[in-house]
GROMACS .gro file of C-alpha atoms in nm:
model
  506
    1MET     CA    1   3.886   6.921   0.890
    2PRO     CA    2   4.140   6.688   0.766
    3VAL     CA    3   4.238   6.448   1.076
    4PRO     CA    4   4.624   6.399   1.094
    5VAL     CA    5   4.758   6.016   1.060
    6PRO     CA    6   5.050   5.932   1.252
    7ARG     CA    7   5.342   5.890   1.076
    8GLN     CA    8   5.504   5.539   1.098
    9ARG     CA    9   5.867   5.415   1.115
   10ALA     CA   10   6.005   5.198   0.900
   11ILE     CA   11   6.156   4.880   1.044
   12PRO     CA   12   6.370   4.699   0.846
   13ALA     CA   13   6.337   4.327   0.801
   14VAL     CA   14   6.703   4.288   0.854
   15GLU     CA   15   6.660   4.448   1.182
   16SER     CA   16   6.377   4.195   1.268
   17GLY     CA   17   6.595   3.947   1.198
   18GLN     CA   18   6.364   3.770   0.986
   19ALA     CA   19   6.492   3.892   0.645
   20GLN     CA   20   6.825   3.856   0.507
   21ALA     CA   21   7.018   4.224   0.328
   22ALA     CA   22   7.084   4.154   0.000
   23PRO     CA   23   7.347   4.388  -0.166
   24THR     CA   24   7.223   4.588  -0.498
   25ALA     CA   25   7.498   4.644  -0.784
   26GLY     CA   26   7.615   5.016  -0.837
   27GLY     CA   27   7.389   5.098  -0.547
   28PRO     CA   28   7.340   5.081  -0.137
   29SER     CA   29   7.271   4.776   0.015
   30GLU     CA   30   6.921   4.691   0.141
   31GLU     CA   31   6.992   4.757   0.481
   32GLU     CA   32   7.088   5.081   0.363
   33THR     CA   33   6.841   5.162   0.151
   34VAL     CA   34   6.574   5.054   0.443
   35ARG     CA   35   6.731   5.243   0.708
   36ASN     CA   36   6.715   5.590   0.479
   37GLU     CA   37   6.337   5.446   0.399
   38ALA     CA   38   6.262   5.436   0.792
   39THR     CA   39   6.447   5.792   0.850
   40LYS     CA   40   6.220   5.966   0.560
   41ALA     CA   41   5.938   5.837   0.657
   42GLU     CA   42   5.989   6.033   1.040
   43ASN     CA   43   6.002   6.353   0.843
   44HIS     CA   44   5.721   6.302   0.644
   45THR     CA   45   5.337   6.400   0.698
   46THR     CA   46   5.102   6.170   0.481
   47HIS     CA   47   4.764   6.354   0.409
   48ASP     CA   48   4.432   6.196   0.439
   49ASP     CA   49   4.199   6.186   0.120
   50HIS     CA   50   3.978   6.421   0.309
   51ASN     CA   51   4.260   6.727   0.216
   52THR     CA   52   4.156   6.802  -0.122
   53HIS     CA   53   3.867   6.583  -0.225
   54GLY     CA   54   3.491   6.741  -0.304
   55THR     CA   55   3.199   6.799  -0.507
   56ALA     CA   56   3.092   7.158  -0.516
   57LEU     CA   57   2.673   7.194  -0.633
   58ASP     CA   58   2.654   7.608  -0.651
   59ALA     CA   59   2.271   7.625  -0.572
   60THR     CA   60   2.317   8.005  -0.634
   61PRO     CA   61   2.522   8.109  -1.018
   62ALA     CA   62   2.685   8.422  -1.040
   63ASP     CA   63   2.482   8.512  -1.336
   64GLY     CA   64   2.152   8.485  -1.090
   65VAL     CA   65   2.002   8.172  -1.275
   66HIS     CA   66   1.676   8.116  -1.005
   67PRO     CA   67   1.835   7.838  -0.798
   68GLY     CA   68   1.428   7.697  -0.755
   69LEU     CA   69   1.393   7.688  -1.149
   70ALA     CA   70   1.772   7.547  -1.270
   71THR     CA   71   2.035   7.417  -1.058
   72THR     CA   72   2.375   7.414  -1.178
   73GLY     CA   73   2.627   7.149  -1.069
   74THR     CA   74   3.036   7.148  -1.081
   75ILE     CA   75   3.225   6.824  -0.997
   76THR     CA   76   3.560   6.839  -0.947
   77THR     CA   77   3.825   6.575  -0.812
   78GLY     CA   78   4.192   6.608  -0.816
   79ALA     CA   79   4.374   6.606  -0.460
   80SER     CA   80   4.713   6.822  -0.419
   81ASN     CA   81   5.049   6.693  -0.286
   82PRO     CA   82   5.297   6.859  -0.050
   83GLY     CA   83   5.505   7.030  -0.295
   84GLY     CA   84   5.182   7.198  -0.423
   85SER     CA   85   5.119   7.049  -0.756
   86THR     CA   86   4.802   6.895  -0.809
   87THR     CA   87   4.660   6.530  -0.913
   88GLY     CA   88   4.367   6.516  -1.112
   89VAL     CA   89   4.185   6.188  -1.285
   90SER     CA   90   4.401   6.212  -1.616
   91THR     CA   91   4.481   5.814  -1.677
   92THR     CA   92   4.722   5.837  -1.972
   93GLY     CA   93   5.079   5.800  -1.936
   94VAL     CA   94   5.335   5.632  -1.647
   95SER     CA   95   5.529   5.936  -1.449
   96THR     CA   96   5.740   5.884  -1.174
   97ALA     CA   97   5.746   6.248  -1.065
   98VAL     CA   98   5.434   6.261  -0.946
   99VAL     CA   99   5.404   5.861  -0.750
  100ASN     CA  100   5.104   5.899  -0.534
  101THR     CA  101   4.950   5.545  -0.648
  102THR     CA  102   4.587   5.640  -0.642
  103GLY     CA  103   4.494   6.009  -0.792
  104VAL     CA  104   4.441   6.172  -0.467
  105SER     CA  105   4.640   6.235  -0.130
  106THR     CA  106   4.624   5.918   0.104
  107THR     CA  107   4.749   5.774   0.409
  108GLY     CA  108   5.002   5.450   0.331
  109VAL     CA  109   5.099   5.649  -0.028
  110ALA     CA  110   5.397   5.866  -0.094
  111THR     CA  111   5.301   6.159  -0.249
  112ALA     CA  112   5.645   6.349  -0.293
  113ALA     CA  113   5.728   6.424  -0.664
  114HIS     CA  114   6.105   6.348  -0.745
  115THR     CA  115   6.080   6.042  -0.588
  116THR     CA  116   6.165   5.689  -0.712
  117LEU     CA  117   5.913   5.383  -0.675
  118THR     CA  118   5.923   5.157  -0.364
  119LEU     CA  119   5.826   4.799  -0.445
  120LEU     CA  120   5.779   4.552  -0.114
  121LEU     CA  121   5.825   4.181  -0.187
  122ILE     CA  122   5.647   3.908  -0.012
  123GLU     CA  123   5.774   3.602  -0.099
  124ASP     CA  124   5.964   3.342   0.169
  125ASP     CA  125   6.148   3.176  -0.033
  126PRO     CA  126   6.524   3.358  -0.031
  127THR     CA  127   6.667   3.276  -0.372
  128ALA     CA  128   6.370   3.472  -0.541
  129ALA     CA  129   6.501   3.802  -0.404
  130PRO     CA  130   6.768   3.859  -0.646
  131ILE     CA  131   6.489   3.849  -0.942
  132VAL     CA  132   6.400   4.158  -0.838
  133HIS     CA  133   6.719   4.378  -0.866
  134ASP     CA  134   6.857   4.582  -1.133
  135LEU     CA  135   6.459   4.735  -1.178
  136LEU     CA  136   6.474   5.057  -1.355
  137ASP     CA  137   6.149   5.316  -1.327
  138ALA     CA  138   6.047   5.512  -1.643
  139ASP     CA  139   6.288   5.775  -1.595
  140GLY     CA  140   6.568   5.530  -1.531
  141ARG     CA  141   6.639   5.571  -1.178
  142PRO     CA  142   6.666   5.218  -0.976
  143ILE     CA  143   6.325   5.085  -0.787
  144ARG     CA  144   6.396   5.049  -0.447
  145VAL     CA  145   6.300   4.703  -0.332
  146ARG     CA  146   6.274   4.558   0.001
  147THR     CA  147   6.143   4.156   0.086
  148ALA     CA  148   5.929   4.052   0.356
  149ARG     CA  149   5.903   3.705   0.394
  150ASN     CA  150   5.592   3.710   0.578
  151LEU     CA  151   5.237   3.891   0.623
  152THR     CA  152   5.397   4.018   0.968
  153GLU     CA  153   5.686   4.116   0.870
  154ALA     CA  154   5.538   4.287   0.566
  155GLU     CA  155   5.306   4.461   0.764
  156ARG     CA  156   5.588   4.661   0.957
  157LEU     CA  157   5.749   4.742   0.595
  158LEU     CA  158   5.446   4.851   0.454
  159THR     CA  159   5.484   5.232   0.479
  160HIS     CA  160   5.361   5.530   0.310
  161ASP     CA  161   5.598   5.508   0.054
  162VAL     CA  162   5.565   5.175  -0.099
  163HIS     CA  163   5.371   5.212  -0.415
  164CYS     CA  164   5.363   4.793  -0.515
  165ILE     CA  165   5.362   4.531  -0.376
  166LEU     CA  166   5.471   4.239  -0.543
  167LEU     CA  167   5.293   3.907  -0.365
  168ASP     CA  168   5.364   3.539  -0.399
  169LEU     CA  169   5.072   3.353  -0.409
  170ALA     CA  170   5.213   3.037  -0.301
  171LEU     CA  171   5.287   3.185   0.050
  172PRO     CA  172   5.071   3.036   0.346
  173ALA     CA  173   4.729   3.238   0.447
  174PRO     CA  174   4.744   3.373   0.798
  175GLY     CA  175   4.649   3.126   1.105
  176ARG     CA  176   4.551   2.880   0.856
  177ALA     CA  177   4.965   2.658   0.908
  178GLY     CA  178   5.012   2.617   0.532
  179GLU     CA  179   4.683   2.524   0.396
  180SER     CA  180   4.368   2.743   0.295
  181ASP     CA  181   4.049   2.622   0.148
  182ASP     CA  182   4.081   2.968  -0.065
  183GLU     CA  183   4.392   2.931  -0.271
  184LEU     CA  184   4.366   3.332  -0.301
  185ALA     CA  185   4.323   3.420   0.096
  186VAL     CA  186   4.667   3.573   0.127
  187LEU     CA  187   4.596   3.801  -0.166
  188ARG     CA  188   4.274   3.896   0.009
  189HIS     CA  189   4.487   4.005   0.308
  190VAL     CA  190   4.751   4.177   0.154
  191LEU     CA  191   4.429   4.381  -0.035
  192ARG     CA  192   4.267   4.438   0.318
  193LEU     CA  193   4.619   4.534   0.475
  194ALA     CA  194   4.671   4.809   0.162
  195PRO     CA  195   4.369   4.936   0.005
  196ARG     CA  196   4.547   5.151  -0.158
  197HIS     CA  197   4.822   5.046  -0.326
  198ALA     CA  198   4.920   4.859  -0.624
  199VAL     CA  199   4.979   4.444  -0.580
  200LEU     CA  200   5.098   4.217  -0.878
  201ALA     CA  201   5.023   3.885  -0.836
  202LEU     CA  202   5.312   3.593  -0.829
  203THR     CA  203   5.184   3.259  -0.962
  204ALA     CA  204   5.371   2.926  -1.103
  205SER     CA  205   5.394   2.915  -1.493
  206GLY     CA  206   5.079   2.847  -1.690
  207ASP     CA  207   4.826   2.896  -1.389
  208ALA     CA  208   4.690   3.142  -1.581
  209GLY     CA  209   4.377   3.046  -1.397
  210ARG     CA  210   4.445   3.140  -1.057
  211GLY     CA  211   4.591   3.496  -1.173
  212ALA     CA  212   4.339   3.593  -1.364
  213GLU     CA  213   4.163   3.532  -1.053
  214ALA     CA  214   4.377   3.752  -0.849
  215VAL     CA  215   4.260   4.007  -1.075
  216ARG     CA  216   3.963   3.955  -1.098
  217VAL     CA  217   4.009   3.970  -0.646
  218GLY     CA  218   4.148   4.329  -0.640
  219ALA     CA  219   4.549   4.217  -0.783
  220GLN     CA  220   4.602   4.482  -1.084
  221ASP     CA  221   4.791   4.233  -1.299
  222TYR     CA  222   4.944   3.855  -1.237
  223LEU     CA  223   5.324   3.753  -1.323
  224TYR     CA  224   5.456   3.386  -1.378
  225LYS     CA  225   5.767   3.390  -1.157
  226ASP     CA  226   5.982   3.153  -1.333
  227GLU     CA  227   5.914   3.380  -1.670
  228LEU     CA  228   6.053   3.686  -1.491
  229ASP     CA  229   6.356   3.917  -1.598
  230GLY     CA  230   6.425   4.283  -1.517
  231ARG     CA  231   6.271   4.495  -1.805
  232LEU     CA  232   5.936   4.252  -1.783
  233LEU     CA  233   5.901   4.312  -1.400
  234SER     CA  234   6.026   4.691  -1.452
  235ARG     CA  235   5.707   4.743  -1.677
  236ALA     CA  236   5.465   4.570  -1.472
  237ILE     CA  237   5.527   4.748  -1.174
  238ARG     CA  238   5.546   5.129  -1.370
  239TYR     CA  239   5.175   4.946  -1.529
  240ALA     CA  240   5.033   4.891  -1.210
  241VAL     CA  241   5.099   5.155  -0.995
  242GLU     CA  242   4.935   5.349  -1.305
  243ARG     CA  243   4.635   5.134  -1.316
  244LYS     CA  244   4.642   5.170  -0.907
  245ARG     CA  245   4.635   5.543  -0.949
  246SER     CA  246   4.384   5.586  -1.255
  247ASP     CA  247   4.087   5.311  -1.115
  248THR     CA  248   4.112   5.461  -0.779
  249ALA     CA  249   4.049   5.834  -0.925
  250GLU     CA  250   3.795   5.688  -1.159
  251ARG     CA  251   3.633   5.548  -0.863
  252ARG     CA  252   3.649   5.908  -0.719
  253LEU     CA  253   3.507   6.070  -0.962
  254ALA     CA  254   3.212   5.809  -0.974
  255GLU     CA  255   3.151   5.861  -0.606
  256GLY     CA  256   3.143   6.262  -0.641
  257LYS     CA  257   2.863   6.202  -0.953
  258LEU     CA  258   2.672   6.037  -0.642
  259ARG     CA  259   2.729   6.256  -0.426
  260ALA     CA  260   2.610   6.544  -0.598
  261GLN     CA  261   2.319   6.370  -0.728
  262GLU     CA  262   2.230   6.271  -0.359
  263ASN     CA  263   2.250   6.647  -0.280
  264ALA     CA  264   2.089   6.782  -0.554
  265ARG     CA  265   1.807   6.549  -0.443
  266LEU     CA  266   1.843   6.697  -0.102
  267GLU     CA  267   1.819   7.052  -0.233
  268ARG     CA  268   1.541   6.981  -0.430
  269GLY     CA  269   1.298   6.902  -0.148
  270LEU     CA  270   1.426   7.214   0.041
  271LEU     CA  271   1.362   7.478  -0.224
  272PRO     CA  272   0.993   7.344  -0.362
  273THR     CA  273   0.813   7.395  -0.646
  274PRO     CA  274   0.502   7.614  -0.478
  275LEU     CA  275   0.160   7.499  -0.501
  276LEU     CA  276   0.000   7.855  -0.583
  277GLU     CA  277  -0.250   7.778  -0.879
  278GLY     CA  278  -0.520   8.005  -0.891
  279SER     CA  279  -0.358   8.236  -0.652
  280PRO     CA  280  -0.273   8.631  -0.791
  281LEU     CA  281  -0.012   8.636  -0.578
  282ARG     CA  282   0.374   8.665  -0.750
  283PHE     CA  283   0.636   8.433  -0.610
  284ALA     CA  284   1.003   8.467  -0.614
  285ALA     CA  285   1.276   8.312  -0.414
  286ARG     CA  286   1.649   8.332  -0.438
  287TYR     CA  287   1.928   8.026  -0.216
  288ARG     CA  288   2.275   8.086  -0.167
  289PRO     CA  289   2.480   7.797   0.089
  290GLY     CA  290   2.707   7.974   0.290
  291ARG     CA  291   3.084   7.950   0.298
  292SER     CA  292   3.271   7.920  -0.038
  293ARG     CA  293   3.233   7.557  -0.264
  294ALA     CA  294   2.946   7.465   0.017
  295LEU     CA  295   2.731   7.256  -0.124
  296LEU     CA  296   2.392   7.237   0.118
  297GLY     CA  297   2.275   7.483   0.422
  298GLY     CA  298   2.040   7.426   0.634
  299ASP     CA  299   1.751   7.656   0.538
  300PHE     CA  300   1.448   7.552   0.338
  301TYR     CA  301   1.057   7.734   0.258
  302ASP     CA  302   0.770   7.674   0.131
  303ILE     CA  303   0.450   7.831  -0.015
  304VAL     CA  304   0.119   7.630  -0.048
  305ARG     CA  305  -0.274   7.736  -0.140
  306THR     CA  306  -0.555   7.581   0.032
  307PRO     CA  307  -0.849   7.503  -0.116
  308ASP     CA  308  -1.052   7.792   0.039
  309GLY     CA  309  -0.783   8.013  -0.120
  310THR     CA  310  -0.569   8.088   0.207
  311VAL     CA  311  -0.198   8.170   0.085
  312HIS     CA  312   0.012   7.991   0.387
  313ALA     CA  313   0.441   8.076   0.291
  314MET     CA  314   0.727   7.986   0.561
  315ILE     CA  315   1.059   8.009   0.571
  316GLY     CA  316   1.307   7.818   0.820
  317ASP     CA  317   1.673   7.791   0.935
  318VAL     CA  318   1.816   7.463   1.095
  319CYS     CA  319   2.084   7.562   1.305
  320GLY     CA  320   2.438   7.426   1.113
  321HIS     CA  321   2.548   7.420   0.797
  322GLY     CA  322   2.573   7.028   0.563
  323PRO     CA  323   2.396   6.740   0.434
  324ASP     CA  324   2.281   6.647   0.827
  325GLU     CA  325   2.104   6.986   0.854
  326ALA     CA  326   1.953   7.029   0.496
  327ALA     CA  327   1.760   6.660   0.543
  328LEU     CA  328   1.626   6.765   0.882
  329GLY     CA  329   1.519   7.092   0.695
  330VAL     CA  330   1.355   6.893   0.400
  331GLU     CA  331   1.179   6.709   0.654
  332LEU     CA  332   1.020   6.969   0.823
  333ARG     CA  333   0.941   7.168   0.526
  334ILE     CA  334   0.747   6.816   0.389
  335ALA     CA  335   0.558   6.798   0.774
  336TRP     CA  336   0.430   7.176   0.722
  337ARG     CA  337   0.332   7.096   0.384
  338ALA     CA  338   0.124   6.782   0.454
  339LEU     CA  339  -0.001   6.999   0.797
  340THR     CA  340  -0.092   7.287   0.625
  341LEU     CA  341  -0.269   7.125   0.357
  342ALA     CA  342  -0.474   6.914   0.631
  343GLY     CA  343  -0.572   7.201   0.749
  344LEU     CA  344  -0.355   7.324   1.084
  345CYS     CA  345  -0.249   7.697   1.135
  346GLY     CA  346  -0.070   7.882   1.397
  347ASP     CA  347   0.041   7.723   1.711
  348GLU     CA  348  -0.085   7.395   1.656
  349LEU     CA  349   0.094   7.361   1.339
  350LEU     CA  350   0.427   7.519   1.539
  351SER     CA  351   0.291   7.244   1.826
  352THR     CA  352   0.361   6.966   1.607
  353LEU     CA  353   0.647   7.036   1.387
  354GLN     CA  354   0.824   7.082   1.702
  355GLN     CA  355   0.747   6.714   1.792
  356VAL     CA  356   0.925   6.608   1.463
  357LEU     CA  357   1.199   6.786   1.530
  358GLU     CA  358   1.217   6.605   1.830
  359HIS     CA  359   1.214   6.297   1.727
  360GLU     CA  360   1.427   6.340   1.406
  361ARG     CA  361   1.732   6.534   1.540
  362ASP     CA  362   2.039   6.386   1.621
  363ASP     CA  363   2.146   6.617   1.910
  364ASP     CA  364   1.905   6.764   2.164
  365GLU     CA  365   2.121   7.099   2.083
  366ILE     CA  366   1.992   7.070   1.670
  367PHE     CA  367   1.671   7.354   1.700
  368ALA     CA  368   1.533   7.566   1.400
  369THR     CA  369   1.333   7.888   1.346
  370LEU     CA  370   1.087   7.940   1.167
  371CYS     CA  371   0.842   8.171   0.998
  372THR     CA  372   0.546   8.139   0.885
  373VAL     CA  373   0.231   8.381   0.716
  374ASP     CA  374  -0.139   8.242   0.600
  375ILE     CA  375  -0.214   8.536   0.368
  376ALA     CA  376  -0.650   8.565   0.341
  377PRO     CA  377  -0.819   8.507   0.003
  378ASP     CA  378  -0.906   8.860  -0.050
  379GLY     CA  379  -0.541   8.907  -0.022
  380ARG     CA  380  -0.552   9.195   0.219
  381ARG     CA  381  -0.514   9.052   0.580
  382ALA     CA  382  -0.225   8.794   0.717
  383GLY     CA  383  -0.172   8.587   0.993
  384LEU     CA  384   0.210   8.563   1.071
  385CYS     CA  385   0.377   8.329   1.334
  386LEU     CA  386   0.745   8.367   1.465
  387ALA     CA  387   0.921   8.103   1.617
  388GLY     CA  388   1.254   8.264   1.693
  389HIS     CA  389   1.297   8.383   1.318
  390PRO     CA  390   1.346   8.737   1.215
  391ALA     CA  391   1.003   8.942   1.137
  392PRO     CA  392   0.937   8.945   0.726
  393LEU     CA  393   0.930   9.283   0.573
  394ILE     CA  394   0.658   9.463   0.366
  395ALA     CA  395   0.664   9.745   0.108
  396ARG     CA  396   0.382   9.904  -0.005
  397PRO     CA  397   0.363  10.218  -0.305
  398ASP     CA  398   0.202  10.473   0.018
  399ARG     CA  399   0.481  10.384   0.220
  400PRO     CA  400   0.819  10.316   0.345
  401ALA     CA  401   0.899   9.926   0.380
  402ARG     CA  402   0.887   9.843   0.725
  403LEU     CA  403   0.943   9.528   0.942
  404LEU     CA  404   0.614   9.323   1.039
  405PRO     CA  405   0.520   9.374   1.470
  406TYR     CA  406   0.790   9.091   1.599
  407GLU     CA  407   0.706   9.170   2.020
  408ASN     CA  408   0.565   8.833   2.039
  409ASN     CA  409   0.801   8.655   1.878
  410GLY     CA  410   0.824   8.284   2.000
  411PRO     CA  411   1.150   8.064   2.109
  412ALA     CA  412   1.259   7.865   1.806
  413LEU     CA  413   1.134   7.481   1.794
  414GLY     CA  414   1.317   7.213   1.982
  415LEU     CA  415   1.398   7.465   2.279
  416LEU     CA  416   1.183   7.469   2.512
  417PRO     CA  417   0.930   7.164   2.523
  418GLY     CA  418   0.547   7.283   2.511
  419ALA     CA  419   0.632   7.646   2.433
  420ARG     CA  420   0.318   7.803   2.288
  421TRP     CA  421   0.339   8.056   1.950
  422PRO     CA  422   0.088   8.355   1.954
  423ARG     CA  423  -0.075   8.377   1.575
  424MET     CA  424  -0.067   8.803   1.517
  425GLN     CA  425  -0.317   8.904   1.263
  426VAL     CA  426  -0.149   9.164   1.040
  427GLU     CA  427  -0.313   9.420   0.779
  428LEU     CA  428  -0.141   9.418   0.441
  429GLY     CA  429  -0.325   9.612   0.202
  430ALA     CA  430  -0.466   9.642  -0.122
  431GLU     CA  431  -0.108   9.644  -0.309
  432TRP     CA  432   0.217   9.481  -0.121
  433SER     CA  433   0.537   9.306  -0.171
  434LEU     CA  434   0.623   9.059   0.154
  435MET     CA  435   0.982   8.970   0.202
  436LEU     CA  436   1.053   8.675   0.403
  437TYR     CA  437   1.439   8.564   0.477
  438THR     CA  438   1.658   8.405   0.716
  439ASP     CA  439   1.941   8.532   0.930
  440GLY     CA  440   2.221   8.538   0.673
  441LEU     CA  441   2.064   8.810   0.483
  442ILE     CA  442   2.107   9.039   0.810
  443GLU     CA  443   2.416   8.901   0.931
  444GLY     CA  444   2.660   8.934   0.666
  445ARG     CA  445   2.974   9.218   0.821
  446ILE     CA  446   2.975   9.588   0.695
  447GLY     CA  447   3.325   9.632   0.592
  448GLU     CA  448   3.647   9.469   0.756
  449GLY     CA  449   3.553   9.613   1.085
  450ARG     CA  450   3.298   9.451   1.351
  451GLU     CA  451   2.948   9.563   1.231
  452ARG     CA  452   2.670   9.367   1.129
  453LEU     CA  453   2.417   9.496   0.840
  454GLY     CA  454   2.172   9.395   1.097
  455GLN     CA  455   1.764   9.377   1.029
  456ASP     CA  456   1.742   9.830   1.006
  457GLY     CA  457   2.045   9.830   0.759
  458MET     CA  458   1.846   9.570   0.537
  459VAL     CA  459   1.552   9.754   0.542
  460GLU     CA  460   1.757  10.069   0.473
  461MET     CA  461   1.862   9.853   0.144
  462ILE     CA  462   1.571   9.722   0.041
  463ARG     CA  463   1.409  10.062   0.018
  464ARG     CA  464   1.662  10.222  -0.217
  465GLN     CA  465   1.653   9.897  -0.409
  466LEU     CA  466   1.225   9.938  -0.426
  467SER     CA  467   1.349  10.322  -0.512
  468GLU     CA  468   1.565  10.224  -0.788
  469GLY     CA  469   1.264  10.030  -0.926
  470LEU     CA  470   1.381   9.676  -0.847
  471SER     CA  471   1.149   9.384  -0.810
  472GLY     CA  472   1.096   9.045  -0.800
  473GLU     CA  473   1.364   8.838  -0.868
  474ALA     CA  474   1.579   9.110  -0.973
  475LEU     CA  475   1.548   9.229  -0.640
  476LEU     CA  476   1.665   8.954  -0.455
  477ARG     CA  477   1.977   8.943  -0.701
  478ALA     CA  478   2.089   9.249  -0.613
  479ALA     CA  479   2.052   9.225  -0.243
  480VAL     CA  480   2.176   8.928  -0.176
  481ASN     CA  481   2.468   9.041  -0.426
  482GLU     CA  482   2.520   9.381  -0.226
  483VAL     CA  483   2.541   9.196   0.111
  484ARG     CA  484   2.795   8.985  -0.012
  485GLU     CA  485   2.983   9.290  -0.155
  486LEU     CA  486   2.962   9.465   0.166
  487ASN     CA  487   3.034   9.142   0.353
  488GLY     CA  488   3.388   9.129   0.150
  489GLY     CA  489   3.300   8.809  -0.009
  490GLU     CA  490   3.121   8.519   0.044
  491LEU     CA  491   2.867   8.505   0.321
  492THR     CA  492   2.952   8.253   0.656
  493ASP     CA  493   2.587   8.154   0.656
  494ASP     CA  494   2.326   8.026   0.417
  495VAL     CA  495   2.089   8.287   0.257
  496ALA     CA  496   1.713   8.218   0.201
  497VAL     CA  497   1.464   8.513   0.091
  498VAL     CA  498   1.100   8.471  -0.029
  499LEU     CA  499   0.877   8.713  -0.174
  500LEU     CA  500   0.537   8.766  -0.266
  501ASP     CA  501   0.362   9.042  -0.442
  502ARG     CA  502  -0.023   9.110  -0.448
  503VAL     CA  503  -0.046   9.404  -0.796
  504ALA     CA  504  -0.410   9.594  -0.687
  505THR     CA  505  -0.656   9.508  -0.981
  506ARG     CA  506  -0.780   9.832  -1.121
   0.00000   0.00000   0.00000
């Protein structure tokens, strides 16, 4: 959730006695302008970067593409300004109607529409101030100018409605008594002070090398002090503001792509390719993160066949949502696969997984539920272990779908040190469908009331869908879609469903 940023009050230089008020022809004096700026700053609420940025990776598209086979991603970047308009990543044109210099809503940058540009001049020579008078934006409106004689005063005047900084590179670096081994130390200080603002560097005529180095360090452009005129400076300010906005939007887009790639790698870890080579069992799965536009959830599953012909299936749920929970889910899934292939099963396996969870979690209150099933090579029997997880559903041609026994359900992993998880033996029969699921499938609401679907409602739903001839991926897709419709929209919890089918040989 975005964290409110405290409002800052602009302190005019003339109030502190460190700068002179210079009148502007045809407009208000500098003192009046800055006082007005301070009043606006008191009434303006800034918005942090987290307002609207984000990336979206829908692991389960609406068209029903199976997430274990194909993952589609959509990266969205942009930001909303307080007026409701959206600033995207377009880098063409200079607009003063939207004065966000970064392309996103950020602290320290004005976002109100139809606001003229504001320039902060940092210059210790009072005679240089008249250079920046009579500046106009692209629409012919005056560019407001504030003047600071040193970096301390500049920091006080650097409020959210400043769009561009005009910095004299000849200013002494802070704390160096006028001398510095780094001739761009003052620029580096300003860039640290105002990372989201456009910066123009002022240098002596002919010192192109220093100006070019300033651009390399982070300034948007450089200008010669003795060659300035109003028209040139106005154009340079508009260009610098737009370039900063475009550079920031580009960076945000690149960061969004990186996040999407990282999330995709996590998702592949959560939703692996089953190792069922040589098994007659058929496999299908469905996964959907909870909440609209969510990236990742804490649900995970896996299926492997060991050399003796036993098929081991697992589904689990780490409490919480997001990358941290997803990463923990990946660790538990990989640990389960390694332990299963090493020959562990039942209580011994779950006890070891609990140790992994206790060492890897960031918070002692984090826990995970788990359901494990080991199906005998002949496919007719299975061992079932439940660690705080809902019991699987079994459907057979000769009887209605029902839940497997869950009386010996053990605690979730990470709750009780030294806990035990009994292994129950269940009969499957010659032909069956076994469905493992997380609680997101049963905790959705029914309509606008407080009633939830629950396990009984899910069993009735699956019975009806089976009677309609649905099976495999079509059955899972119909089940998840109906649960969402009953809930009246996107589910708040993640949903993972795994289906194993055994068809009797004739």
